[in-house]
Amino acid sequence: MQSNLDAPQTIQKLITIVGKQHVLTDDKDTRLYRQGRRYGAGKVLAVVAPGSLLEQWQVLQTAVNADCIVIMQAANTGLTGGSTPFGDDYDRPVVLISTRRLLGIQVINDGQQVICLPGATLDKLEKDLAPFNREPHSVIGSSCIGASVLGGVCNNSGGALVRRGPAYTELALYAQVNSSGELELVNHLGVNLGQTPEEILSNLENKNYQIGDIINNSGCCASDHRYGHDVKQVDENTPARFNADPSRLYEASGSAGKVCVFAVRLDTFEKIPSQVFYVGTNSHDDLTEIRRFLLKDLPRLPIAGEYIHRVAYDIGAEYGKDTFMFIEKFGTAKVPAAFAMKDKVDAYLEKFRMKGLSDKVLQLITKFLPNHLPKRMNEFRDLYEHHLVIRIENQDAEQVESFLKRYFQDKTSGDFFRCTEEEGRKAFLHRFAVAGAAIRYRDTHRSKVEDIVALDIALRRNDREWVETLPKEMDDLIIHKLYYGHFLCHVFHQDYIVKKGVDPLAMEHQMWHLLDARGAEYPAEHNVGHLYAAKPALRTHYEKLDPTNSFNVGIGQTSKQKHWR
């Protein structure tokens, strides 16, 4: 592992830039950063948390000069290990740069757009846009667990809002290592900020630019303008969206940490008054017909449409209860701090071989708390296997209600109700508490559970047989199957809690073969991470951005060697 600085010199240089308290090297201090929320872990030389964009540039210069691998990390809320090290077989030391201190959000163009710095969260952006009666790309789901804005763009994350598609922009400020091994700053933000990296970064962070410096006619997009059209094509034999879609890979968008992004410029969206409908049925064909009506016959696209299978409903109700109630009480902004505190407790308990104790205690406490889900939702749970939560623009609500009344008039398979404001809010929050519930189940049943096989898949837009049927020999190895997802986009999250002794990786590979036969694309929105192999177009994107293989090495099961050897 050749470098221009040895490890102690590199660490000392980093301390000089950001201060000793922001350079972590001890395993117990770096644990929160070097292991994924659900998957992946590895060693690092140091975790560094710069306090300004200029500090981030200087840290980056130091790491590149020392011939270190750089992993950029924002909120670390991903599920595929895409922003953490993976294993210990790297050919160079790993420096992980945490951007949590770089929280800047700059509202421009009268609220029509924003410029977000690396640590900006969706939760904070939602609050900053509220006075303008506007919203960010995502306001449900990932924003509930403290996800970053830049993380969504770099991963082409989709989210629940049907009209907006994957997080996407062609306007970004980023650094990359060129083919000669030199670090360079690329300003494609569409704002005149100066010439040198130091000028550009200081002027941006201090908002030292005028309205006239903002370029608005460059021809570059700050959101995915065509997704609204794509998702409506319900008879097409291809998925509406997935991470490796070559048409949605552009510089920072879909970069997955293969460059160091300092800022992105994004469109914002008008906040629209809405109504929520809750549908339950024992026939998946009912939901197919409802989906086709909503996407083909409504004058405007629905705002959101989230699916929950009964098993996922139950696991979420029991094992996601504390997450649900914590957000209800304290809001989404407090979730990252709660996770960090739990991680410290878990690290301490693991020293005494008490792994999972904190989860068992939390789970025990929740048993004594009152039922947190609305009465009508629980009644539908008892009656129906499939659940769909639909958010509709106010002006289309009567048409949707009229359709649902006619559709279920002579059917015994299902029913619906129009939610109160509280029911609607809780229905969507419950849907997003499901994702973490599988982890809690695993951690409280370690004697029976080997692990979770977690897939997010995009089915073909015309696929009517979207309910999965597994071969018996695979089904017998699974304790619970959790199906939930963004139904109108035909993007599903499928979590399989597998029995003790089962090889999760082998099962996952079997799943891939089944998905290939169905014409599905995967992953759909959570990045390839270290779980999935990057497909050719995505690998080409990575190699073009990072020709020396210096950033987020090994992502998508690619080479961990310098220059992609």
Coordinates of C-alpha atoms in Angstrom, one line a residue, residues 31-246:
R31 CA -18.4 1.9 14.7
L32 CA -21.4 4.1 14.0
Y33 CA -19.8 5.2 10.7
R34 CA -18.1 2.0 9.4
Q35 CA -21.1 -0.3 9.5
G36 CA -24.3 -0.1 7.5
R37 CA -27.8 0.3 9.0
R38 CA -28.7 -3.2 7.8
Y39 CA -25.7 -4.6 5.8
G40 CA -21.9 -4.2 5.5
A41 CA -19.0 -3.3 7.7
G42 CA -15.2 -2.9 7.5
K43 CA -12.1 -1.2 8.9
V44 CA -11.0 2.4 8.3
L45 CA -7.9 4.4 9.0
A46 CA -10.0 7.3 10.2
V47 CA -13.4 8.9 10.2
V48 CA -13.1 12.6 9.5
A49 CA -15.9 15.2 9.9
P50 CA -15.0 18.5 8.2
G51 CA -16.8 21.6 9.4
S52 CA -16.8 23.6 6.1
L53 CA -16.6 23.0 2.4
L54 CA -13.0 24.3 2.4
E55 CA -12.1 21.8 5.1
Q56 CA -13.7 19.0 3.1
W57 CA -11.6 20.0 0.1
Q58 CA -8.4 20.0 2.3
V59 CA -9.3 16.6 3.8
L60 CA -9.8 15.3 0.3
Q61 CA -6.5 16.6 -0.8
T62 CA -4.8 15.0 2.1
A63 CA -6.4 11.6 1.5
V64 CA -5.6 11.6 -2.2
N65 CA -2.0 12.7 -1.6
A66 CA -1.6 9.8 0.9
D67 CA -3.0 7.4 -1.6
C68 CA -6.0 6.5 0.5
I69 CA -9.4 5.3 -0.6
V70 CA -12.1 7.8 0.2
I71 CA -15.6 6.9 1.2
M72 CA -18.1 9.8 1.4
Q73 CA -20.9 9.3 3.9
A74 CA -23.9 11.6 4.7
A75 CA -26.6 10.1 7.0
N76 CA -25.7 6.4 6.5
T77 CA -29.3 5.5 6.2
G78 CA -28.9 3.1 3.2
L79 CA -29.8 -0.5 3.4
T80 CA -27.2 -2.1 1.0
G81 CA -23.9 -1.0 2.7
G82 CA -23.3 1.6 -0.1
S83 CA -21.7 4.3 2.1
T84 CA -19.5 2.1 4.4
P85 CA -16.4 0.0 4.0
F86 CA -17.0 -3.6 3.2
G87 CA -14.5 -6.2 4.5
D88 CA -10.8 -5.7 5.1
D89 CA -9.3 -6.6 1.7
Y90 CA -8.6 -3.1 0.4
D91 CA -5.2 -2.4 -1.2
R92 CA -5.0 1.1 0.4
P93 CA -6.0 2.6 3.7
V94 CA -9.6 3.9 3.9
V95 CA -10.5 7.4 5.0
L96 CA -14.3 7.9 5.6
I97 CA -15.4 11.5 5.3
S98 CA -18.6 12.2 7.2
T99 CA -20.5 15.2 6.0
R100 CA -23.0 15.5 8.9
R101 CA -21.6 18.9 10.0
L102 CA -22.1 20.5 6.5
L103 CA -25.8 21.3 6.9
G104 CA -26.3 24.3 4.6
I105 CA -29.5 24.8 2.5
Q106 CA -29.8 27.8 0.2
V107 CA -33.2 28.7 -1.2
I108 CA -32.9 30.4 -4.6
N109 CA -35.2 31.6 -7.4
D110 CA -38.0 32.5 -5.0
G111 CA -38.2 29.0 -3.6
Q112 CA -38.4 27.3 -7.0
Q113 CA -35.0 25.7 -6.4
V114 CA -32.5 25.0 -3.7
I115 CA -28.8 24.4 -3.4
C116 CA -28.0 21.8 -0.8
L117 CA -24.6 21.1 0.9
P118 CA -23.5 17.6 1.7
G119 CA -25.1 17.2 5.1
A120 CA -28.5 18.7 4.3
T121 CA -31.3 16.4 5.3
L122 CA -34.7 16.0 3.7
D123 CA -36.3 16.7 7.0
K124 CA -34.6 20.1 7.3
L125 CA -35.2 20.9 3.7
E126 CA -38.9 20.2 4.1
K127 CA -39.0 22.7 7.0
D128 CA -37.1 25.4 5.1
L129 CA -39.4 25.2 2.2
A130 CA -42.6 25.3 4.2
P131 CA -42.8 29.2 4.2
F132 CA -42.7 29.0 0.4
N133 CA -45.6 26.4 0.4
R134 CA -43.2 24.1 -1.4
E135 CA -41.7 20.6 -0.9
P136 CA -38.5 18.8 -1.7
H137 CA -38.3 15.7 -3.9
S138 CA -39.1 13.4 -1.0
V139 CA -41.2 14.1 2.0
I140 CA -42.2 10.6 3.1
G141 CA -40.2 7.6 3.8
S142 CA -36.5 8.3 3.8
S143 CA -37.1 11.7 5.4
C144 CA -38.5 9.8 8.4
I145 CA -35.1 8.3 9.2
G146 CA -32.9 11.4 8.7
A147 CA -31.7 10.7 5.1
S148 CA -29.6 13.3 3.3
V149 CA -30.6 15.2 0.1
L150 CA -27.3 14.4 -1.6
G151 CA -27.5 10.7 -0.7
G152 CA -30.8 10.5 -2.6
V153 CA -29.3 12.1 -5.7
C154 CA -26.1 10.1 -5.7
N155 CA -28.1 6.9 -5.4
N156 CA -30.9 7.8 -7.8
S157 CA -33.3 7.1 -5.0
G158 CA -36.9 6.9 -5.9
G159 CA -39.2 7.5 -3.0
A160 CA -43.0 7.5 -2.6
L161 CA -44.1 10.5 -4.6
V162 CA -45.4 9.2 -7.9
R163 CA -45.0 12.4 -9.9
R164 CA -41.3 13.1 -9.1
G165 CA -39.5 9.9 -10.0
P166 CA -35.9 9.3 -9.0
A167 CA -33.9 12.0 -7.3
Y168 CA -32.0 13.6 -10.2
T169 CA -30.1 16.7 -11.2
E170 CA -27.6 17.8 -13.8
L171 CA -26.5 20.7 -11.7
A172 CA -23.8 19.8 -9.2
L173 CA -20.4 20.9 -7.7
Y174 CA -18.1 17.9 -7.2
A175 CA -14.5 16.8 -7.0
Q176 CA -13.0 13.8 -8.8
V177 CA -9.6 12.2 -9.3
N178 CA -8.7 12.3 -13.0
S179 CA -6.9 9.6 -14.9
S180 CA -3.6 11.2 -14.0
G181 CA -4.3 10.9 -10.3
E182 CA -4.9 14.6 -9.8
L183 CA -7.8 16.0 -7.7
E184 CA -9.9 18.5 -9.6
L185 CA -13.1 20.5 -8.7
V186 CA -15.9 20.6 -11.3
N187 CA -18.4 23.4 -11.0
H188 CA -21.5 22.4 -13.0
L189 CA -23.8 24.0 -10.4
G190 CA -24.9 26.8 -12.7
V191 CA -23.7 29.5 -10.4
N192 CA -20.7 31.8 -11.0
L193 CA -18.6 31.4 -7.9
G194 CA -15.0 32.2 -8.9
Q195 CA -12.0 30.4 -10.4
T196 CA -10.0 28.5 -7.8
P197 CA -11.4 25.7 -5.6
E198 CA -10.9 27.9 -2.5
E199 CA -12.8 30.8 -4.1
I200 CA -15.6 28.6 -5.3
L201 CA -16.2 26.7 -2.1
S202 CA -15.9 29.7 0.2
N203 CA -18.2 31.8 -1.9
L204 CA -20.8 29.0 -2.1
E205 CA -20.8 28.3 1.6
N206 CA -21.0 32.0 2.6
K207 CA -23.6 32.6 -0.2
N208 CA -21.3 35.2 -1.6
Y209 CA -23.0 35.4 -5.0
Q210 CA -25.7 37.6 -6.5
I211 CA -28.9 36.8 -8.4
G212 CA -27.1 37.6 -11.6
D213 CA -24.6 34.9 -10.9
I214 CA -27.3 32.2 -11.1
I215 CA -27.5 30.7 -14.6
N216 CA -31.1 29.6 -15.3
N217 CA -31.0 28.9 -19.1
S218 CA -28.2 26.4 -19.3
G219 CA -30.5 23.6 -20.6
C220 CA -29.6 21.4 -17.6
C221 CA -32.4 19.9 -15.5
A222 CA -32.7 20.0 -11.7
S223 CA -35.2 17.1 -11.5
D224 CA -36.5 14.2 -13.6
H225 CA -38.9 16.0 -16.0
R226 CA -40.0 12.8 -17.8
Y227 CA -40.9 10.4 -15.0
G228 CA -44.6 11.6 -14.8
H229 CA -45.0 10.5 -18.4
D230 CA -43.1 7.2 -18.0
V231 CA -45.0 5.9 -15.0
K232 CA -48.3 6.4 -16.8
Q233 CA -47.4 3.9 -19.5
V234 CA -48.9 1.0 -17.8
D235 CA -48.9 -1.3 -20.8
E236 CA -45.1 -1.1 -21.3
N237 CA -43.1 -4.3 -20.8
T238 CA -40.3 -2.6 -18.9
P239 CA -40.0 -1.1 -15.4
A240 CA -40.7 2.6 -14.9
R241 CA -37.5 3.3 -12.9
F242 CA -34.4 1.5 -11.5
N243 CA -31.0 2.6 -10.3
A244 CA -29.0 1.4 -13.4
D245 CA -31.2 3.1 -16.0
P246 CA -28.6 4.6 -18.3

